[in-house]
Amino acid sequence: MSEQPPVPVFFLSDSTGISAETMGNALLLQFPDLHFERRLFPFIVTVEEARKVVAILDAAAAGPVTPLVFSTTAVTEVRQELHKSVCPLIDFFDLHLERVEGILGHKGVRLAARLHGMGDVRRYNARMAAVEYAIEHDDGQSLRALDKADVILIGPSRCGKTPTTMYLALQHGVFVANYPLVEEDFDDAELPRPVRALRERCFGLTTTPARLSQVRQERRPGSSYASLERCTYELRRAEALYRGHRIPTLDSSAKSVEEMSTVILQTFKQRS
Amino acid sequence: MSEQPPVPVFFLSDSTGISAETMGNALLLQFPDLHFERRLFPFIVTVEEARKVVAILDAAAAGPVTPLVFSTTAVTEVRQELHKSVCPLIDFFDLHLERVEGILGHKGVRLAARLHGMGDVRRYNARMAAVEYAIEHDDGQSLRALDKADVILIGPSRCGKTPTTMYLALQHGVFVANYPLVEEDFDDAELPRPVRALRERCFGLTTTPARLSQVRQERRPGSSYASLERCTYELRRAEALYRGHRIPTLDSSAKSVEEMSTVILQTFKQRS
């Protein structure tokens, strides 16, 4: 399989291409044995630009492997131009926009997304504020306004708190603080003082000792901090703490940040 | 328009629901006058779970407005169960997976995405490493390994460097440092010393004086730092610096982080 030439994949969009990439990649995940070579053409907003892209697609179509082309363009003329390519086009808007229009009983504006600016401005600003908050409260750096957090991720150092925090902030506009469990916290059956009154918002991360040790080795090779023994101890104590205070928990070695973020959001939604 | 009841929107997925949400929301953007009430049902992996979701959908269908249901489920039995709902289902996998299979001449595995774990593990790890790097190098905090940055965002304080940095790191696995232009940099026709030799990787952010002043007022109300005069001066000097060193530039007041990230990536791709 690996000797087959890669399949050229093109993502076309009149905006950033995020939707085309997300949906296209979700489909490509179903073909784990194939090799793909991805190229993005964002911001195709004029027929002229579409024509240039078609020339590139058609050149690629002359190669050994038929290219896959994923497209999300709302503007009818641009779309019509792109469809002139000899490549088969998988157009996520084509059929779906008409179906959505039918269900809603409303005509869509059929404008490139960028022309509406940032979509929901309030939601956008909330996301940006959440990123600021996340950075200020990363790794227990600031205890100021910890009670403004919607979620507080706790766990031993290098369990995956930071990327999960950033994902929740950036994609979902959730105010997340993350708070590391350290030496003195492991000796205590109580939660660390700054988060004690905020137990309801805490979410505990854990991982496997082997994985934690590996990640810590990269940072401080040969240290006792990175030793398997130390990692095993910290994780066991952290998990006991989570259990003792009925704090929901996830294993970051088994899940991506996207999956963890989804589970965390669902957990707090069901509670509230 | 605003007196109409909101349209219930459901996102269904056997994984996180990110693809269903991204594509669904891209379509909903075409209806700026309508009001939507969104609900996510992720991780629907069994027929049993699908049945429960169908019950919820059908209950919603009894309401005043027909719900919109966006779905991306790869598992055939789960999909068949979901299609039993009385709600019309917009299934991004349905048609597209078959078309992709046809073009590729390969059968897709039709497994829920989570069963493949994190997709491309190397790419995933790179993204996580990029987030760590971005946090270490946020706001010029650390000059260590600045030359490991793929991109260095420069600009006056509060121009949008941090969220853009995080987005590039988290979504694209790009190593981004961000470096604030401050007082002494504005008096100098040279780039700040730490980034001088790295000019080729610099990207300048700017915004409007009014917007910058507004953002700074939120942080330090009434300060000279937040004054329109000061903001105008800093932006003018920063833009002169970008021009003088032929550093590509974007106005963060006119673009979302997603748009800026896309433009930044395209800029550096075309150069390399």
mmCIF file of C-alpha atoms in Angstrom, chain A residues 1 24-34 36 68, chain B residues 14 73-77 79 93-113 116:
data_model
loop_
_atom_site.group_PDB
_atom_site.id
_atom_site.type_symbol
_atom_site.label_atom_id
_atom_site.label_comp_id
_atom_site.label_asym_id
_atom_site.label_seq_id
_atom_site.Cartn_x
_atom_site.Cartn_y
_atom_site.Cartn_z
ATOM 1 C CA MET A 1 0.000 0.000 0.000
ATOM 2 C CA GLY A 24 -12.692 16.389 4.177
ATOM 3 C CA ASN A 25 -10.288 15.114 6.803
ATOM 4 C CA ALA A 26 -13.120 13.405 8.676
ATOM 5 C CA LEU A 27 -13.832 11.476 5.487
ATOM 6 C CA LEU A 28 -10.161 10.751 4.808
ATOM 7 C CA LEU A 29 -9.839 9.251 8.305
ATOM 8 C CA GLN A 30 -11.911 6.380 6.923
ATOM 9 C CA PHE A 31 -8.983 5.421 4.672
ATOM 10 C CA PRO A 32 -6.145 4.809 7.117
ATOM 11 C CA ASP A 33 -4.106 2.835 4.586
ATOM 12 C CA LEU A 34 -3.897 5.538 1.980
ATOM 13 C CA PHE A 36 -2.727 11.899 1.049
ATOM 14 C CA LEU A 68 -9.889 14.449 -4.438
ATOM 15 C CA ASP B 14 -19.957 9.128 16.706
ATOM 16 C CA THR B 73 -21.519 9.085 11.765
ATOM 17 C CA ALA B 74 -19.438 6.543 9.943
ATOM 18 C CA VAL B 75 -20.899 3.374 11.448
ATOM 19 C CA THR B 76 -23.627 2.083 9.156
ATOM 20 C CA GLU B 77 -25.948 0.650 11.839
ATOM 21 C CA ARG B 79 -26.570 5.869 10.865
ATOM 22 C CA PHE B 93 -21.119 11.160 5.498
ATOM 23 C CA ASP B 94 -23.999 9.565 3.695
ATOM 24 C CA LEU B 95 -23.414 10.624 0.147
ATOM 25 C CA HIS B 96 -19.886 11.858 0.467
ATOM 26 C CA LEU B 97 -18.276 8.733 1.836
ATOM 27 C CA GLU B 98 -19.572 6.737 -1.105
ATOM 28 C CA ARG B 99 -18.349 9.333 -3.546
ATOM 29 C CA VAL B 100 -14.919 9.411 -1.945
ATOM 30 C CA GLU B 101 -14.815 5.620 -2.041
ATOM 31 C CA GLY B 102 -15.716 5.747 -5.707
ATOM 32 C CA ILE B 103 -12.994 8.271 -6.553
ATOM 33 C CA LEU B 104 -10.345 6.501 -4.489
ATOM 34 C CA GLY B 105 -11.332 3.038 -5.634
ATOM 35 C CA HIS B 106 -11.087 1.945 -1.993
ATOM 36 C CA LYS B 107 -13.650 1.010 0.598
ATOM 37 C CA GLY B 108 -13.608 3.173 3.752
ATOM 38 C CA VAL B 109 -13.304 1.385 7.092
ATOM 39 C CA ARG B 110 -16.582 2.936 8.309
ATOM 40 C CA LEU B 111 -15.485 3.059 11.909
ATOM 41 C CA ALA B 112 -16.144 5.829 14.387
ATOM 42 C CA ALA B 113 -13.211 8.252 14.317
ATOM 43 C CA HIS B 116 -8.621 5.142 15.232
#
